[in-house]
Amino acid sequence: MDSDVPIGIIGLGLMGTALSQRLIDAGLAVLGFDIDPARCETLQANGGGAAHSAQEVFGRCRAIVVAVYDGAQARALFGEFSKPSLKTGPVVICTTTCAPDEVARLADHAAKAGWLFVEAPISGTSVEVHDGSATALVAGDPDAIEAANPLLAILCPRMIRVGHIGDASRTKLAINLVLQNNRAALAEGIAFAERLGLDGHAFLEAARASAAYSSVMDTKGTKMLARDFRPQSHISQTLKDAELILQQARQHGLHLPITTTQADLLRAAIALEGPASDSSAVIEAIRRPLSSKVDR
């Protein structure tokens, strides 16, 4: 990587901010853009540079990380650029969780534009990305992955190659299904223990030492007990992914009863705590009496 040419990042939410900070901490110049000016200001305060547009990022950077909210935003972003802005097309790493067919369309667009495209959704919260414990699920052409590897190693030291374009999204959605249902099960267990009169912290420690252990107990258990819903991952994005999982299941003729119920809990929690709260707020949909819930 040429240290004189900035690494571009488009999308500066929780995940994009964590990714940009890893690049800055590694001593790389970063040029970022987000439609929210406050996020661009935060990037500048953290040592990065703010672009005036996504076009500027594509024009100045040879490697670009896409960390926008969803597949629709990624499609809109790619649609703005029908031709590469550089003599040599950039390496584009897409970390956005999309449907597999959406990723395939993005990859086709990249190929026609002369870009090297790597699919790399990340399993983990923004906190885990920041401390290097999240996992990137990487798919794409071997040459593109090789070109992106030095950058990927900084962004997410833990990487798993999962096959062809679309396979990373399939893997991410299946992982998210298990993770989200583990989180909901933990929330239900804590609410149940509290209602039985147990000390919540003592219960959590017992659960951690039991056969029921899941790493979600470490990342979300204390937040649930403390009702600390400052976001590490927004619950609205958790619901977005749950709805994407259910959509994919329907397309493949599969009914997911647990995930269907879990998505309803997320909707109830959003009504209670707001879309920007942490995903651990799902416990409030279980903990609060039904009569206190906002009518959905």
PDB file of N, CA and C in Angstrom, residues 11-13 17 32-46 48-53:
ATOM      1  N   GLY A  11     -19.274   5.582   4.348  1.00  0.00           N
ATOM      2  CA  GLY A  11     -20.166   5.095   5.389  1.00  0.00           C
ATOM      3  C   GLY A  11     -19.447   5.151   6.720  1.00  0.00           C
ATOM      4  N   LEU A  12     -19.826   6.097   7.570  1.00  0.00           N
ATOM      5  CA  LEU A  12     -19.097   6.330   8.818  1.00  0.00           C
ATOM      6  C   LEU A  12     -20.014   6.171  10.032  1.00  0.00           C
ATOM      7  N   GLY A  13     -20.840   5.124   9.982  1.00  0.00           N
ATOM      8  CA  GLY A  13     -21.623   4.763  11.155  1.00  0.00           C
ATOM      9  C   GLY A  13     -20.738   4.082  12.183  1.00  0.00           C
ATOM     10  N   THR A  17     -16.811   3.850  11.396  1.00  0.00           N
ATOM     11  CA  THR A  17     -15.934   4.600  12.297  1.00  0.00           C
ATOM     12  C   THR A  17     -14.892   3.693  12.919  1.00  0.00           C
ATOM     13  N   GLY A  32     -12.569   9.775   4.269  1.00  0.00           N
ATOM     14  CA  GLY A  32     -13.889   9.202   4.431  1.00  0.00           C
ATOM     15  C   GLY A  32     -14.999  10.133   4.019  1.00  0.00           C
ATOM     16  N   PHE A  33     -16.159   9.515   3.761  1.00  0.00           N
ATOM     17  CA  PHE A  33     -17.351  10.298   3.440  1.00  0.00           C
ATOM     18  C   PHE A  33     -18.581   9.633   4.023  1.00  0.00           C
ATOM     19  N   ASP A  34     -19.483  10.474   4.521  1.00  0.00           N
ATOM     20  CA  ASP A  34     -20.793  10.042   4.972  1.00  0.00           C
ATOM     21  C   ASP A  34     -21.764  11.177   4.679  1.00  0.00           C
ATOM     22  N   ILE A  35     -23.020  10.836   4.422  1.00  0.00           N
ATOM     23  CA  ILE A  35     -23.997  11.888   4.133  1.00  0.00           C
ATOM     24  C   ILE A  35     -24.316  12.712   5.379  1.00  0.00           C
ATOM     25  N   ASP A  36     -23.944  12.204   6.559  1.00  0.00           N
ATOM     26  CA  ASP A  36     -24.122  12.943   7.809  1.00  0.00           C
ATOM     27  C   ASP A  36     -22.848  13.739   8.098  1.00  0.00           C
ATOM     28  N   PRO A  37     -22.885  15.070   7.993  1.00  0.00           N
ATOM     29  CA  PRO A  37     -21.669  15.872   8.208  1.00  0.00           C
ATOM     30  C   PRO A  37     -21.045  15.657   9.582  1.00  0.00           C
ATOM     31  N   ALA A  38     -21.855  15.376  10.594  1.00  0.00           N
ATOM     32  CA  ALA A  38     -21.317  15.189  11.942  1.00  0.00           C
ATOM     33  C   ALA A  38     -20.377  13.988  11.986  1.00  0.00           C
ATOM     34  N   ARG A  39     -20.687  12.962  11.233  1.00  0.00           N
ATOM     35  CA  ARG A  39     -19.815  11.778  11.199  1.00  0.00           C
ATOM     36  C   ARG A  39     -18.487  12.106  10.523  1.00  0.00           C
ATOM     37  N   CYS A  40     -18.543  12.952   9.493  1.00  0.00           N
ATOM     38  CA  CYS A  40     -17.298  13.385   8.841  1.00  0.00           C
ATOM     39  C   CYS A  40     -16.445  14.207   9.803  1.00  0.00           C
ATOM     40  N   GLU A  41     -17.100  15.031  10.598  1.00  0.00           N
ATOM     41  CA  GLU A  41     -16.376  15.825  11.594  1.00  0.00           C
ATOM     42  C   GLU A  41     -15.721  14.930  12.635  1.00  0.00           C
ATOM     43  N   THR A  42     -16.414  13.869  13.022  1.00  0.00           N
ATOM     44  CA  THR A  42     -15.838  12.924  13.981  1.00  0.00           C
ATOM     45  C   THR A  42     -14.598  12.260  13.397  1.00  0.00           C
ATOM     46  N   LEU A  43     -14.666  11.890  12.125  1.00  0.00           N
ATOM     47  CA  LEU A  43     -13.501  11.289  11.473  1.00  0.00           C
ATOM     48  C   LEU A  43     -12.319  12.254  11.501  1.00  0.00           C
ATOM     49  N   GLN A  44     -12.546  13.505  11.198  1.00  0.00           N
ATOM     50  CA  GLN A  44     -11.472  14.498  11.220  1.00  0.00           C
ATOM     51  C   GLN A  44     -10.902  14.654  12.624  1.00  0.00           C
ATOM     52  N   ALA A  45     -11.780  14.658  13.626  1.00  0.00           N
ATOM     53  CA  ALA A  45     -11.316  14.787  15.007  1.00  0.00           C
ATOM     54  C   ALA A  45     -10.465  13.599  15.420  1.00  0.00           C
ATOM     55  N   ASN A  46     -10.705  12.444  14.785  1.00  0.00           N
ATOM     56  CA  ASN A  46      -9.960  11.221  15.112  1.00  0.00           C
ATOM     57  C   ASN A  46      -8.692  11.056  14.283  1.00  0.00           C
ATOM     58  N   GLY A  48      -8.525  11.488  10.691  1.00  0.00           N
ATOM     59  CA  GLY A  48      -8.727  11.206   9.279  1.00  0.00           C
ATOM     60  C   GLY A  48      -9.061  12.462   8.502  1.00  0.00           C
ATOM     61  N   GLY A  49      -9.268  12.281   7.208  1.00  0.00           N
ATOM     62  CA  GLY A  49      -9.671  13.385   6.355  1.00  0.00           C
ATOM     63  C   GLY A  49     -11.091  13.170   5.870  1.00  0.00           C
ATOM     64  N   ALA A  50     -11.831  14.247   5.694  1.00  0.00           N
ATOM     65  CA  ALA A  50     -13.220  14.167   5.250  1.00  0.00           C
ATOM     66  C   ALA A  50     -13.333  14.617   3.804  1.00  0.00           C
ATOM     67  N   ALA A  51     -13.953  13.777   2.986  1.00  0.00           N
ATOM     68  CA  ALA A  51     -14.216  14.138   1.600  1.00  0.00           C
ATOM     69  C   ALA A  51     -15.535  14.886   1.508  1.00  0.00           C
ATOM     70  N   HIS A  52     -15.702  15.650   0.434  1.00  0.00           N
ATOM     71  CA  HIS A  52     -16.942  16.388   0.217  1.00  0.00           C
ATOM     72  C   HIS A  52     -18.007  15.516  -0.442  1.00  0.00           C
ATOM     73  N   SER A  53     -17.582  14.377  -1.009  1.00  0.00           N
ATOM     74  CA  SER A  53     -18.525  13.509  -1.708  1.00  0.00           C
ATOM     75  C   SER A  53     -17.916  12.119  -1.852  1.00  0.00           C
TER      76      SER A  53
END
